[in-house]
PDB file of C-alpha atoms in Angstrom:
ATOM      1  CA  UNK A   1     104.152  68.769 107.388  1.00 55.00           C
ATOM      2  CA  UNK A   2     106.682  66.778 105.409  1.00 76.00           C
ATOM      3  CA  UNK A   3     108.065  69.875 103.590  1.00 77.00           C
ATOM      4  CA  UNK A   4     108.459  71.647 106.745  1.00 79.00           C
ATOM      5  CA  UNK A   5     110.185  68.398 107.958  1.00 80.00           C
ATOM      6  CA  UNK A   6     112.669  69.014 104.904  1.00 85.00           C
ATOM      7  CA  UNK A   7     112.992  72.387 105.269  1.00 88.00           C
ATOM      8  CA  UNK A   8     113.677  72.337 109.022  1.00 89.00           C
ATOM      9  CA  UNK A   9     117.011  71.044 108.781  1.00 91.00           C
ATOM     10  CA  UNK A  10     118.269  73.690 106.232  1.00 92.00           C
ATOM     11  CA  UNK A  11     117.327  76.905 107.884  1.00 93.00           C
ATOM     12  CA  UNK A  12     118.734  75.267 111.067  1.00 92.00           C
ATOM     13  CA  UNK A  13     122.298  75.452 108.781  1.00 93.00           C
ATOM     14  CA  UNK A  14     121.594  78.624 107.125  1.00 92.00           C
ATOM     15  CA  UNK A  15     120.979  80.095 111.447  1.00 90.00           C
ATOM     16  CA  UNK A  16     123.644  78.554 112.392  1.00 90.00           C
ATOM     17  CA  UNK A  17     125.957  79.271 110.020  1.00 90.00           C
ATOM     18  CA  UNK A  18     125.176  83.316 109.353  1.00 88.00           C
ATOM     19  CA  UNK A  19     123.830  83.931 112.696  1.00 86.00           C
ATOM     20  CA  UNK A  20     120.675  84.991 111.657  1.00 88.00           C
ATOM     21  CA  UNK A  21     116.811  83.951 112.111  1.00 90.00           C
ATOM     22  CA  UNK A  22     115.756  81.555 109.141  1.00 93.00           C
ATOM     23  CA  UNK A  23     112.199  81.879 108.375  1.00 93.00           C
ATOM     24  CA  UNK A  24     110.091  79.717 105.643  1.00 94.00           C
ATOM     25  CA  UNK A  25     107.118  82.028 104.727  1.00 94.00           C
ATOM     26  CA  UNK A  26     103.593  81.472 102.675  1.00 94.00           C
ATOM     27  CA  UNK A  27     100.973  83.890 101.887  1.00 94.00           C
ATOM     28  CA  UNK A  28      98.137  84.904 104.031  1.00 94.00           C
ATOM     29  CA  UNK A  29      95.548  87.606 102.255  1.00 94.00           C
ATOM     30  CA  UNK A  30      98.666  90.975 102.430  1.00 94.00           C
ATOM     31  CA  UNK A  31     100.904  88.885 105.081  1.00 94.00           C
ATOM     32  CA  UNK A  32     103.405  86.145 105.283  1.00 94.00           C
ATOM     33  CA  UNK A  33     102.892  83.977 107.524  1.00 94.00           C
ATOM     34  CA  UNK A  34     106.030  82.171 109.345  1.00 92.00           C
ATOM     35  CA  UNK A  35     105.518  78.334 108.144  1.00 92.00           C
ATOM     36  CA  UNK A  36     108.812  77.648 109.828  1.00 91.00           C
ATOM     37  CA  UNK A  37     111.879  79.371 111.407  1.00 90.00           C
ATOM     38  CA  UNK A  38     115.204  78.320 113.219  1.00 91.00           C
ATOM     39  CA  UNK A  39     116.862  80.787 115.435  1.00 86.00           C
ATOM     40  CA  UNK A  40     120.656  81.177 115.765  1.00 82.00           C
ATOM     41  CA  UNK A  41     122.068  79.371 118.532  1.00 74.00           C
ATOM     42  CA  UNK A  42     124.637  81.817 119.730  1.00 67.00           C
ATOM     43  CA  UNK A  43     123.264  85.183 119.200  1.00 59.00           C
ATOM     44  CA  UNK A  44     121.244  86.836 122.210  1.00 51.00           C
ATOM     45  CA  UNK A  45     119.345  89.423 120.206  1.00 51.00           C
ATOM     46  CA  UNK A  46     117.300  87.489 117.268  1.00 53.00           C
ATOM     47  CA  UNK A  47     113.756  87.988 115.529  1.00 58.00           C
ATOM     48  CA  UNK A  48     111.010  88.570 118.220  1.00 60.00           C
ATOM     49  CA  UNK A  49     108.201  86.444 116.396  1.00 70.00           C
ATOM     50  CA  UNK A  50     107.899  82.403 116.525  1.00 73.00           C
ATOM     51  CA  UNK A  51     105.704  79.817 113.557  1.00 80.00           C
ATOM     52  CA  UNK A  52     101.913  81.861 112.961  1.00 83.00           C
ATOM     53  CA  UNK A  53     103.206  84.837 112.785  1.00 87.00           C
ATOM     54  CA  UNK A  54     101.784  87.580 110.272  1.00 90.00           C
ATOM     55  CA  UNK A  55     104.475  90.442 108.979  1.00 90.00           C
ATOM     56  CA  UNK A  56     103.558  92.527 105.964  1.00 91.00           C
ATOM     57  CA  UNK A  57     104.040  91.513 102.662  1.00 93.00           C
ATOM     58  CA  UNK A  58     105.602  94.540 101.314  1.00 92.00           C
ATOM     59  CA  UNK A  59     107.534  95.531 103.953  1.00 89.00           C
ATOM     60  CA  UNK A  60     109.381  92.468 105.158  1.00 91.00           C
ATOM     61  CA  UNK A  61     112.434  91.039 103.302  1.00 93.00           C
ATOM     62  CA  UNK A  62     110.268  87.718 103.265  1.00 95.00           C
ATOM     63  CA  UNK A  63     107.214  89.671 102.072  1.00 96.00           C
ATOM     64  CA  UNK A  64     109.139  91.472  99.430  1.00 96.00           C
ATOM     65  CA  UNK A  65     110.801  88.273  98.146  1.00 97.00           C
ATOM     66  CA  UNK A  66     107.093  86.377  97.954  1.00 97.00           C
ATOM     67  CA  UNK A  67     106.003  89.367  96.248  1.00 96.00           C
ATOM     68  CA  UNK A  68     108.975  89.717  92.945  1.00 96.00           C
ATOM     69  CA  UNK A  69     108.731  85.621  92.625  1.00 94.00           C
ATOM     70  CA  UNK A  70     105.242  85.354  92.533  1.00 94.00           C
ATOM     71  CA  UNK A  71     103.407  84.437  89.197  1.00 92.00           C
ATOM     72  CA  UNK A  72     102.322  87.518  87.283  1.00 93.00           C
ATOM     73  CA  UNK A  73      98.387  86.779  87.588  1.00 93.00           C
ATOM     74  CA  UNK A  74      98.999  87.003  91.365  1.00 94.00           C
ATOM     75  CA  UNK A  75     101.464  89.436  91.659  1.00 94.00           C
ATOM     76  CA  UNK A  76      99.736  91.653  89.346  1.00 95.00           C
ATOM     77  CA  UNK A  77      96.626  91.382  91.993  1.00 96.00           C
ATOM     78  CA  UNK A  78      98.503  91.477  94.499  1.00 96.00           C
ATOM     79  CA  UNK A  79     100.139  94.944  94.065  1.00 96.00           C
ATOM     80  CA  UNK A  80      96.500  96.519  93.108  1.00 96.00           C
ATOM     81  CA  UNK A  81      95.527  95.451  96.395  1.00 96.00           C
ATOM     82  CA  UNK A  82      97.726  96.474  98.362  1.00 96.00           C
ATOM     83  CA  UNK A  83      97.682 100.436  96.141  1.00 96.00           C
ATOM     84  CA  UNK A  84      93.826 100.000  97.300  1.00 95.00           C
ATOM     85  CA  UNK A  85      94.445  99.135 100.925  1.00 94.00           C
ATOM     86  CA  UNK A  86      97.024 101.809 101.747  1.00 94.00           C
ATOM     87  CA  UNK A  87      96.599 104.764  99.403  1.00 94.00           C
ATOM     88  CA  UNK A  88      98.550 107.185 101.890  1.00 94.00           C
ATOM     89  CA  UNK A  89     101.879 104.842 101.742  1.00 93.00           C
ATOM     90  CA  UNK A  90     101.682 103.911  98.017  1.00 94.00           C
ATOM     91  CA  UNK A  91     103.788 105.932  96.761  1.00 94.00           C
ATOM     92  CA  UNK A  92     106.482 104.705  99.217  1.00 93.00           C
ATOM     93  CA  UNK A  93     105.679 101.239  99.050  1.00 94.00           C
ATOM     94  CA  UNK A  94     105.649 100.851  95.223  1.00 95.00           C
ATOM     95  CA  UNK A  95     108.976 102.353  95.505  1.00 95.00           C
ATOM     96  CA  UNK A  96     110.454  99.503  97.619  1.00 94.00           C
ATOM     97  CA  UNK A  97     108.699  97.096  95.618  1.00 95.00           C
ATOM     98  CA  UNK A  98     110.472  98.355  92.397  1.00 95.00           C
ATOM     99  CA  UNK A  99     113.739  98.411  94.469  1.00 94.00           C
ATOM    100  CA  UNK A 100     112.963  94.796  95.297  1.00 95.00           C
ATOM    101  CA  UNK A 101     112.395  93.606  91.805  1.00 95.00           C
ATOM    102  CA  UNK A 102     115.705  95.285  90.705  1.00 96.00           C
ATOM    103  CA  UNK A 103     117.585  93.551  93.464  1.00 95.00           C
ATOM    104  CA  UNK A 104     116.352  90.099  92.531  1.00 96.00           C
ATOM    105  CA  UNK A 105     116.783  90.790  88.715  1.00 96.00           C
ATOM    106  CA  UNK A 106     120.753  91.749  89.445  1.00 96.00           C
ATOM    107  CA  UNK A 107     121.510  90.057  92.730  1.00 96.00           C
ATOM    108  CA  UNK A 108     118.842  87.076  92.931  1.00 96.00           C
ATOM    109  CA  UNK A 109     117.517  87.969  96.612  1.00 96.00           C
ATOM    110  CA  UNK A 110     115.799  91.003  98.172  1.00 96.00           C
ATOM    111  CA  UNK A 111     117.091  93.185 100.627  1.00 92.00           C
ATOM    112  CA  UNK A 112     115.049  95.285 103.074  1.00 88.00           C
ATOM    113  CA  UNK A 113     117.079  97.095 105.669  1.00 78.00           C
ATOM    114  CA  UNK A 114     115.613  99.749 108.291  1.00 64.00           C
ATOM    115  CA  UNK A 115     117.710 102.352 109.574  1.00 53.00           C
ATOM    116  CA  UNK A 116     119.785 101.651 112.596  1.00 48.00           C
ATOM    117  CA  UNK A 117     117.442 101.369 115.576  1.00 47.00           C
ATOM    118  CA  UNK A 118     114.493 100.395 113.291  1.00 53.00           C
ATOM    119  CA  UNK A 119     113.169  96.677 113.997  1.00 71.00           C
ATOM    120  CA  UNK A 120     113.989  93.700 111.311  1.00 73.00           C
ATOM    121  CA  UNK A 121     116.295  93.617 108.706  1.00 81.00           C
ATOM    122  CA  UNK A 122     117.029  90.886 106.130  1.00 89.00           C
ATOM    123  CA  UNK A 123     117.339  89.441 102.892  1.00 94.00           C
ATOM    124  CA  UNK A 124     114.637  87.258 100.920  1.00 96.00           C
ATOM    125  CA  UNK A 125     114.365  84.473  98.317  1.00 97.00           C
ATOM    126  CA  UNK A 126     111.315  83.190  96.765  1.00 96.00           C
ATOM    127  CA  UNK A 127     111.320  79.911  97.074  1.00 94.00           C
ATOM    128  CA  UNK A 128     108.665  78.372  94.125  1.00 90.00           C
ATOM    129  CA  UNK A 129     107.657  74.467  94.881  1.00 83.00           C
ATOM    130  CA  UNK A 130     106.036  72.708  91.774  1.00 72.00           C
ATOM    131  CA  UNK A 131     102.996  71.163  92.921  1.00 67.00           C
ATOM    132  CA  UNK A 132     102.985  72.504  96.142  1.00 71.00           C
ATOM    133  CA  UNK A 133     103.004  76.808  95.687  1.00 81.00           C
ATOM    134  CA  UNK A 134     104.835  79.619  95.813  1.00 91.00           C
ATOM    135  CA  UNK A 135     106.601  80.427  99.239  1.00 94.00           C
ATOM    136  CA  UNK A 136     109.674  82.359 100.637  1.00 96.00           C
ATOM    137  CA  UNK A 137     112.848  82.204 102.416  1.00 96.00           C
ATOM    138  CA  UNK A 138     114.243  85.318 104.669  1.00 94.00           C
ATOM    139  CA  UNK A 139     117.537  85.699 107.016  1.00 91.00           C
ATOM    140  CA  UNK A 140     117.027  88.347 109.244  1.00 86.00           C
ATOM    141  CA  UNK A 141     117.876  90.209 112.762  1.00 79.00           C
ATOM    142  CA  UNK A 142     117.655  93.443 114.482  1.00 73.00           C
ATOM    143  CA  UNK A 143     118.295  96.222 112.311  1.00 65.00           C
ATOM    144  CA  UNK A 144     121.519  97.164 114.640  1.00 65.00           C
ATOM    145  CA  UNK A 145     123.261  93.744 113.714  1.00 68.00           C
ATOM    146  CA  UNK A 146     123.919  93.793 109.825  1.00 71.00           C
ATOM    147  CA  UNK A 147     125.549  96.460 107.848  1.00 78.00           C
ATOM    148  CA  UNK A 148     124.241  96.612 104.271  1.00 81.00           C
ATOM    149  CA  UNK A 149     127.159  95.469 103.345  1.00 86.00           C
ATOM    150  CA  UNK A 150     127.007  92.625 104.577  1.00 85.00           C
ATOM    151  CA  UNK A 151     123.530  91.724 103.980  1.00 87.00           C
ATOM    152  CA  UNK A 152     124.681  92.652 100.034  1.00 89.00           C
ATOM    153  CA  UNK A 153     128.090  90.917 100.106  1.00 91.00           C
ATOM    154  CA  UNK A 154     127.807  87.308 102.279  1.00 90.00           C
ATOM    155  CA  UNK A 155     124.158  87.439 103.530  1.00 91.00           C
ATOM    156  CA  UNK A 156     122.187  87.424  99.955  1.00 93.00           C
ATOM    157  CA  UNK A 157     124.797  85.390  98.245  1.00 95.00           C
ATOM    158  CA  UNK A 158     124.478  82.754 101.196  1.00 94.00           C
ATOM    159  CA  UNK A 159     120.695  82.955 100.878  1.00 94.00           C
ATOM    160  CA  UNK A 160     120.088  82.478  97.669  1.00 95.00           C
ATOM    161  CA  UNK A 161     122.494  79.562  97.423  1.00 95.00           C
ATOM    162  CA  UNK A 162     121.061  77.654  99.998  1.00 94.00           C
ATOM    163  CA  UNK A 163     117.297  78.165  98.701  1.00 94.00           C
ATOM    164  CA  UNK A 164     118.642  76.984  95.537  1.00 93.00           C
ATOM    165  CA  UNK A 165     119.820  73.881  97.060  1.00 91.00           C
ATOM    166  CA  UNK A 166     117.263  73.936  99.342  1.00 89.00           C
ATOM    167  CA  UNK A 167     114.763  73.920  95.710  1.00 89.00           C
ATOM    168  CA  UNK A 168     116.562  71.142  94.529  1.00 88.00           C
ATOM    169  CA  UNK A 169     116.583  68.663  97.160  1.00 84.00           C
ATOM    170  CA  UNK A 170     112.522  69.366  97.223  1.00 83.00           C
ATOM    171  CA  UNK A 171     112.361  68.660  93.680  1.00 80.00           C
ATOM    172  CA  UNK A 172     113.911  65.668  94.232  1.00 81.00           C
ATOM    173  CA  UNK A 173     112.119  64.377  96.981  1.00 76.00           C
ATOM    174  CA  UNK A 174     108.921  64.841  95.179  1.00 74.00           C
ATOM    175  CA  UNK A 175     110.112  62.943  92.035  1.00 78.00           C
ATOM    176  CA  UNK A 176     111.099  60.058  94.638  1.00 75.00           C
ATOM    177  CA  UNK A 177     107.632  60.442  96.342  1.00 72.00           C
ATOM    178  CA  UNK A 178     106.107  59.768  92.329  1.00 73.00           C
ATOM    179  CA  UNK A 179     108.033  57.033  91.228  1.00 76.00           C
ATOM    180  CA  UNK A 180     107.522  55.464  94.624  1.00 67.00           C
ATOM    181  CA  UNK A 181     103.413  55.681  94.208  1.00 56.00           C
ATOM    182  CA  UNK A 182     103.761  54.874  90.504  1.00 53.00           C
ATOM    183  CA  UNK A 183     106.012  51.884  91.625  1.00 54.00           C
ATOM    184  CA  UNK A 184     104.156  50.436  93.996  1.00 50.00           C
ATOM    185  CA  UNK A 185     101.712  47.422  93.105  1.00 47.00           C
ATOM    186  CA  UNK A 186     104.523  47.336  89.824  1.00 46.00           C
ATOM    187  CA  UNK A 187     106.028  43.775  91.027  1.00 45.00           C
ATOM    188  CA  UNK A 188     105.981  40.783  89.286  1.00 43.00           C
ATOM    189  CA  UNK A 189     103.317  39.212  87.932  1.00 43.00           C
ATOM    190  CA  UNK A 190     102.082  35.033  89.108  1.00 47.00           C
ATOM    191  CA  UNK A 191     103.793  32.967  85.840  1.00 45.00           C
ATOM    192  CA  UNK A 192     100.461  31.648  84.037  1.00 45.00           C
ATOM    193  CA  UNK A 193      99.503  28.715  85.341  1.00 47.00           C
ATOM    194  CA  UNK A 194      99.462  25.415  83.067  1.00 42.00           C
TER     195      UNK A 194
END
């Protein structure tokens, strides 16, 4: 709950500001599931799906993003899974996969974009919290909002900076959570008595 609490604040900016759903993700089994998410407060057409909702894990911007920033143990599993559990689309899906690592190696977020008409597009971050896991951070909207351009050229950039920040001000929070624990019960001694 407290890392939601900190997190709620900056997707509200990242909405606001872009005009885009902001979504905090985790993984469930093959899904994300939506941990948290702001909606922009001037656009009439946003993401149709609210906190508990499942989307795919390799075929989300959010999903994809999890996916490339995941350790290797798990990612490695969790790409022979998903080759097991849909054999007719692998050879599609590894190929967005592969697209998604390359975009995060060059640009430092994923981008998954469906044709014009299609449902969701958006761009992902992973978003890695010592202690705590591995989640993700998307933007995203209906497919007819965003050129790619866009989502390349202000989208991503935007993104990613903002998860960056948004990883630092976690980090520090939790190293002010430990020295407060470690401080407390640290006061002064009684003076020895005579």
């Amino acid at each position: 709950l407290a890392l939601r609490q900190r997190v709620r604040p900056m997707l509200d900016a990242m909405a606001e500001a872009m005009d885009l759903t902001a979504i905090l993700g985790a993984r469930e089994n093959l899904s994300i599931v939506f941990l948290e998410m702001s909606r922009p407060p001037r656009s009439l057409l946003t993401v149709n799906t609210t906190p508990g909702s499942l989307v795919p894990l390799a075929s989300t911007a959010i999903g994809l993003a999890y996916l490339v920033g995941a350790p290797l143990g798990e990612r490695t599993q969790l790409i022979s899974d998903l080759q097991r559990q849909h054999p007719e689309d692998w050879d599609r899906m590894r190929l967005t996969i592969e697209q998604a690592h390359a975009d995060h190696a060059t640009r430092g977020f994923v981008i998954h974009q469906r044709p014009r008409g299609g449902a969701v597009s958006g761009v992902g971050v992973p978003l890695p919290i010592p202690l705590q896991g591995h989640l993700a951070v998307a933007c995203a909207a209906p497919a007819s909002e965003h050129s790619r351009r866009r989502l390349v050229e202000e989208i991503g950039p935007r993104v990613r900076d903002d998860v960056a920040r948004m990883k630092q001000n976690l980090a520090q929070a939790q190293e002010h959570a430990r020295a407060g624990v470690h401080g407390r019960g640290g006061g002064r001694a009684d003076p020895p008595r005579s």
